[in-house]
Short mmCIF file of C-alpha atoms and ligand atoms in Angstrom, two decimals:
data_model
loop_
_atom_site.label_atom_id
_atom_site.label_comp_id
_atom_site.label_asym_id
_atom_site.label_seq_id
_atom_site.Cartn_x
_atom_site.Cartn_y
_atom_site.Cartn_z
CA UNK R 133 25.21 -59.29 36.30
CA UNK R 134 22.34 -56.82 36.32
CA UNK R 135 20.86 -55.89 39.69
CA UNK R 136 17.07 -56.15 39.77
CA UNK R 137 15.06 -52.96 40.03
CA UNK R 138 11.56 -52.99 41.56
CA UNK R 139 9.57 -49.79 41.01
CA UNK R 140 6.14 -48.94 42.33
CA UNK R 141 3.80 -46.88 40.19
CA UNK R 142 1.21 -45.52 42.59
CA UNK R 143 -0.83 -43.90 39.84
CA UNK R 144 -3.56 -41.55 41.14
CA UNK R 145 -3.83 -43.13 44.60
CA UNK R 146 -3.40 -41.89 48.15
CA UNK R 147 -3.74 -38.31 49.36
CA UNK R 148 -0.86 -36.56 51.05
CA UNK R 149 -1.47 -37.98 54.54
CA UNK R 150 -2.10 -41.52 53.24
CA UNK R 151 1.06 -41.30 51.16
CA UNK R 152 3.17 -40.28 54.10
CA UNK R 153 1.80 -43.00 56.35
CA UNK R 154 2.41 -45.55 53.63
CA UNK R 155 6.04 -44.50 53.02
CA UNK R 156 6.77 -44.57 56.78
CA UNK R 157 5.53 -48.11 56.96
CA UNK R 158 7.32 -49.22 53.80
CA UNK R 159 10.58 -47.71 55.05
CA UNK R 160 10.25 -49.63 58.32
CA UNK R 161 9.77 -52.93 56.41
CA UNK R 162 12.51 -52.26 53.83
CA UNK R 163 15.01 -51.49 56.63
CA UNK R 164 14.37 -54.82 58.38
CA UNK R 165 17.03 -56.56 56.22
CA UNK R 166 19.47 -56.02 53.44
CA UNK R 167 17.67 -56.02 50.03
CA UNK R 168 19.01 -57.60 46.83
CA UNK R 169 17.35 -55.13 44.50
CA UNK R 170 17.04 -51.43 43.94
CA UNK R 171 13.69 -50.03 45.07
CA UNK R 172 11.93 -47.04 43.52
CA UNK R 173 8.66 -45.50 44.60
CA UNK R 174 6.65 -43.19 42.35
CA UNK R 175 3.96 -41.45 44.37
CA UNK R 176 1.80 -38.60 43.25
CA UNK R 177 3.48 -35.20 42.76
CA UNK R 178 1.93 -33.76 45.97
CA UNK R 179 3.78 -36.28 48.09
CA UNK R 180 7.19 -36.23 46.40
CA UNK R 181 8.92 -33.63 48.54
CA UNK R 182 7.86 -35.16 51.87
CA UNK R 183 8.53 -38.65 50.58
CA UNK R 184 12.15 -37.67 49.91
CA UNK R 185 12.56 -36.46 53.48
CA UNK R 186 11.35 -39.83 54.83
CA UNK R 187 13.51 -42.03 52.57
CA UNK R 188 16.62 -39.86 52.59
CA UNK R 189 18.74 -42.18 54.74
CA UNK R 190 17.59 -45.34 52.98
CA UNK R 191 18.30 -46.99 49.66
CA UNK R 192 14.77 -46.32 48.45
CA UNK R 193 14.76 -44.05 45.44
CA UNK R 194 12.15 -41.58 44.30
CA UNK R 195 10.44 -41.19 40.93
CA UNK R 196 7.61 -39.12 39.47
CA UNK R 197 4.87 -40.32 37.14
CA UNK R 198 5.17 -37.70 34.47
CA UNK R 199 6.86 -34.46 33.29
CA UNK R 200 6.31 -31.98 30.51
CA UNK R 201 9.03 -31.52 27.89
CA UNK R 202 9.49 -27.74 28.19
CA UNK R 203 11.72 -26.08 30.79
CA UNK R 204 9.10 -23.63 32.08
CA UNK R 205 6.37 -21.30 30.91
CA UNK R 206 2.66 -21.05 30.24
CA UNK R 207 1.75 -24.76 30.52
CA UNK R 208 -1.03 -24.79 33.08
CA UNK R 209 -1.13 -27.93 35.14
CA UNK R 210 2.19 -29.32 33.93
CA UNK R 211 5.27 -30.17 35.95
CA UNK R 212 8.82 -29.78 34.68
CA UNK R 213 11.87 -32.04 34.92
CA UNK R 214 13.66 -29.42 36.99
CA UNK R 215 10.72 -29.26 39.42
CA UNK R 216 10.75 -32.97 40.18
CA UNK R 217 14.54 -32.97 40.37
CA UNK R 218 14.43 -30.15 42.88
CA UNK R 219 12.42 -32.31 45.31
CA UNK R 220 14.77 -35.28 45.02
CA UNK R 221 13.42 -37.42 42.17
CA UNK R 222 15.91 -39.47 40.22
CA UNK R 223 13.39 -41.29 38.02
CA UNK R 224 10.32 -40.51 35.96
CA UNK R 225 7.83 -42.90 34.35
CA UNK R 226 7.28 -42.00 30.69
CA UNK R 227 5.27 -43.64 27.93
CA UNK R 228 2.94 -45.49 30.33
CA UNK R 229 0.01 -47.00 28.45
CA UNK R 230 -2.42 -44.96 30.54
CA UNK R 231 -0.74 -41.80 29.32
CA UNK R 232 -0.71 -43.12 25.76
CA UNK R 233 -4.37 -44.10 25.71
CA UNK R 234 -6.22 -41.81 28.15
CA UNK R 235 -4.07 -38.71 27.51
CA UNK R 236 -3.30 -39.46 23.87
CA UNK R 237 0.48 -39.20 24.24
CA UNK R 238 2.20 -40.00 20.98
CA UNK R 239 5.60 -41.68 20.53
CA UNK R 240 6.93 -38.31 19.39
CA UNK R 241 5.74 -36.56 22.56
CA UNK R 242 7.14 -39.36 24.69
CA UNK R 243 10.49 -38.96 22.90
CA UNK R 244 10.52 -35.21 23.73
CA UNK R 245 9.84 -36.06 27.40
CA UNK R 246 12.59 -38.66 27.44
CA UNK R 247 15.07 -36.17 25.96
CA UNK R 248 14.02 -33.55 28.51
CA UNK R 249 14.33 -35.97 31.45
CA UNK R 250 17.84 -36.94 30.28
CA UNK R 251 18.82 -33.26 29.87
CA UNK R 252 18.02 -32.79 33.51
CA UNK R 253 19.90 -35.88 34.69
CA UNK R 254 16.78 -37.89 35.40
CA UNK R 255 16.39 -41.60 34.60
CA UNK R 256 13.31 -42.27 32.47
CA UNK R 257 11.44 -45.48 33.12
CA UNK R 258 10.31 -45.83 29.48
CA UNK R 259 7.18 -48.03 29.09
CA UNK R 260 6.32 -49.89 25.94
CA UNK R 261 3.97 -52.75 25.14
CA UNK R 262 1.30 -54.07 22.85
CA UNK R 263 -2.48 -54.25 23.19
CA UNK R 264 -4.36 -57.57 23.24
CA UNK R 265 -5.50 -56.98 19.70
CA UNK R 266 -1.93 -56.43 18.54
CA UNK R 267 -0.80 -59.61 20.33
CA UNK R 268 -3.57 -61.62 18.77
CA UNK R 269 -2.61 -60.29 15.36
CA UNK R 270 0.94 -61.51 16.02
CA UNK R 271 2.48 -58.05 15.70
CA UNK R 272 3.81 -57.63 19.30
CA UNK R 273 7.46 -57.35 18.11
CA UNK R 274 6.58 -54.81 15.41
CA UNK R 275 4.75 -52.63 17.96
CA UNK R 276 7.53 -52.83 20.53
CA UNK R 277 10.18 -52.13 17.87
CA UNK R 278 8.29 -49.06 16.63
CA UNK R 279 7.82 -47.73 20.16
CA UNK R 280 11.53 -48.18 20.80
CA UNK R 281 12.56 -46.63 17.50
CA UNK R 282 10.40 -43.52 17.92
CA UNK R 283 10.62 -43.14 21.69
CA UNK R 284 14.41 -43.42 21.62
CA UNK R 285 14.93 -41.25 18.56
CA UNK R 286 18.18 -39.23 18.91
CA UNK R 287 19.06 -40.94 22.20
CA UNK R 288 22.80 -41.76 22.33
CA UNK R 289 24.22 -45.04 23.69
CA UNK R 290 25.48 -43.17 26.75
CA UNK R 291 22.03 -41.72 27.33
CA UNK R 292 20.35 -45.09 26.83
CA UNK R 293 22.26 -46.47 29.80
CA UNK R 294 20.47 -43.94 31.99
CA UNK R 295 17.07 -45.31 30.86
CA UNK R 296 15.15 -48.22 32.29
CA UNK R 297 12.93 -49.91 29.74
CA UNK R 298 9.62 -51.30 31.07
CA UNK R 299 7.92 -53.89 28.89
CA UNK R 300 4.27 -53.68 29.91
CA UNK R 301 1.78 -55.54 27.76
CA UNK R 302 -1.31 -53.36 27.89
CA UNK R 303 -3.60 -56.38 28.32
CA UNK R 304 -1.73 -57.30 31.52
CA UNK R 305 -1.90 -53.89 33.20
CA UNK R 306 -4.39 -53.80 36.07
CA UNK R 307 -6.19 -56.85 34.76
CA UNK R 308 -4.83 -59.48 37.11
CA UNK R 309 -3.71 -61.39 34.02
CA UNK R 310 0.05 -61.34 33.80
CA UNK R 311 2.12 -62.42 30.84
CA UNK R 312 3.54 -65.84 31.47
CA UNK R 313 7.28 -65.82 32.24
CA UNK R 314 7.89 -67.35 28.81
CA UNK R 315 5.76 -64.76 26.98
CA UNK R 316 7.52 -61.94 28.85
CA UNK R 317 11.03 -63.43 28.35
CA UNK R 318 10.36 -63.74 24.57
CA UNK R 319 9.65 -60.01 24.26
CA UNK R 320 12.42 -58.96 26.66
CA UNK R 321 14.86 -60.98 24.60
CA UNK R 322 13.56 -59.31 21.43
CA UNK R 323 14.04 -55.84 23.06
CA UNK R 324 17.58 -56.69 24.14
CA UNK R 325 18.44 -57.95 20.66
CA UNK R 326 17.00 -54.80 19.11
CA UNK R 327 19.13 -52.66 21.44
CA UNK R 328 22.16 -54.80 20.66
CA UNK R 329 21.75 -54.11 16.95
CA UNK R 330 21.01 -50.40 17.39
CA UNK R 331 23.34 -49.51 20.28
CA UNK R 332 25.82 -52.34 20.59
CA UNK R 333 26.43 -55.24 22.94
CA UNK R 334 27.84 -53.34 25.90
CA UNK R 335 24.71 -51.19 26.18
CA UNK R 336 22.31 -54.05 25.48
CA UNK R 337 24.03 -56.15 28.14
CA UNK R 338 23.83 -53.44 30.85
CA UNK R 339 20.39 -51.96 30.28
CA UNK R 340 17.67 -52.78 32.75
CA UNK R 341 14.48 -54.13 31.22
CA UNK R 342 11.62 -54.41 33.69
CA UNK R 343 8.43 -56.36 33.20
CA UNK R 344 5.11 -54.75 34.24
CA UNK R 345 1.57 -56.03 34.22
CA UNK R 346 -0.21 -57.63 37.19
CA UNK R 347 3.03 -58.51 39.00
CA UNK R 348 2.22 -59.86 42.44
CA UNK R 349 4.19 -61.69 45.11
CA UNK R 350 2.75 -64.99 43.78
CA UNK R 351 4.11 -64.59 40.22
CA UNK R 352 7.15 -62.32 40.81
CA UNK R 353 9.70 -65.03 41.41
CA UNK R 354 8.98 -66.90 38.15
CA UNK R 355 8.98 -63.71 36.14
CA UNK R 356 12.11 -62.33 37.74
CA UNK R 357 14.03 -65.56 37.24
CA UNK R 358 13.89 -65.16 33.46
CA UNK R 359 17.31 -64.22 32.03
CA UNK R 360 16.27 -60.93 30.41
CA UNK R 361 13.78 -59.73 33.07
CA UNK R 362 15.68 -57.35 35.30
CA UNK R 363 12.99 -56.18 37.62
CA UNK R 364 9.35 -55.13 37.78
CA UNK R 365 7.25 -52.06 37.34
CA UNK R 366 4.37 -52.68 39.76
CA UNK R 367 0.99 -50.95 39.86
CA UNK R 368 -1.77 -52.41 42.05
CA UNK R 369 0.48 -54.60 44.19
CA UNK R 370 2.70 -51.67 45.19
CA UNK R 371 -0.17 -50.02 47.03
CA UNK R 372 0.02 -52.45 49.91
CA UNK R 373 3.22 -52.63 51.89
CA UNK R 374 2.97 -56.45 52.32
CA UNK R 375 2.59 -57.17 48.65
CA UNK R 376 5.26 -54.68 47.56
CA UNK R 377 7.66 -56.18 50.05
CA UNK R 378 6.65 -59.67 48.86
CA UNK R 379 7.76 -58.70 45.33
CA UNK R 380 10.98 -57.16 46.66
CA UNK R 381 11.73 -60.41 48.50
CA UNK R 382 11.34 -62.43 45.28
CA UNK R 383 14.57 -60.91 43.98
C1 PEP Z 625 1.44 -50.32 35.75
O1 PEP Z 625 0.49 -49.56 35.79
O2 PEP Z 625 2.54 -49.94 35.40
C2 PEP Z 625 1.19 -51.70 36.16
C3 PEP Z 625 2.07 -52.60 35.81
O3 PEP Z 625 0.01 -51.97 36.81
P1 PEP Z 625 -0.41 -53.37 37.50
O4 PEP Z 625 0.77 -53.89 38.26
O5 PEP Z 625 -1.55 -53.01 38.39
O6 PEP Z 625 -0.81 -54.24 36.35
#
C-alpha cells in the first residue's frame, strides 16, 4: 500500500518574512493531529534554510523548485543540487510545465537535472503532462510516454524508486479546471503500466505518482481515492494554510 504524498509548489510567491510566517502557521496546524500522508513544502530558495529550521522536529519535508545540472562553476543565477541539499532539502521539482514552456527546458535538460539530483541523493518530483491541444488531438499517452522515456533516460530501477512522478496536465495547472478523477486515473494507470514494462512490476507497484492541476480541498478526496493516484502536487491551493490542510485531510 503506497502512502499518499502531498507536496506544495509555492512557485514565485512570498518573500522571506511571509514564507516564515506561513511555515510557522502550517507547522502549528499540521501538528494538531497525526497525518496519514507525507507532506512536502517547496518554497522559494531564499526561504529554504530558515524553513528547515522551523520544520526540523516535524514530519514536514523540504523541497526546492529547481536545480542546475552541473556541480559548480560559472553559471550565474543557478543553484546546485549540493546547495539545496546543504540547507536540508530532500526533494526537488523538475520538469514542471512552467519550466518547460517559459524557460524552454527540454526533455534532455530535465534528464540531466534528474540525474544530477539523484547523484546528490535528492528525490526528484518529475512533472509530465500534455497540453490542451495534445489532449484534444488524442495524443496524451504518446506525449506522456515520450516525456517519461527521455526524462528517465539512463535512470536505473533503483534510482527510479527515489523519484516521484507528478502527472500534471498543462491545461489544468493554475486554471481552476482539474482533470476529472477518471481522466487522471486513466493517465496514471498508463504511466504505471509503462513503468511496469520498462522497469518491472516491483518498481511500478511502489512508485509514487502524484496528480497535479487545480487540486483543491473540494476535489482532492475524489482524485486521491483513485487506485493509481498516490498524492498531489499542489500549486495555488498550497498558498493558504487552510486549503493546504484541507487537501492533507483528504488523504
Ligand atoms: C503546479 O503548479 O504544479 C500546480 C499543480 O498548480 P495548481 O495547483 O495551481 O494548478
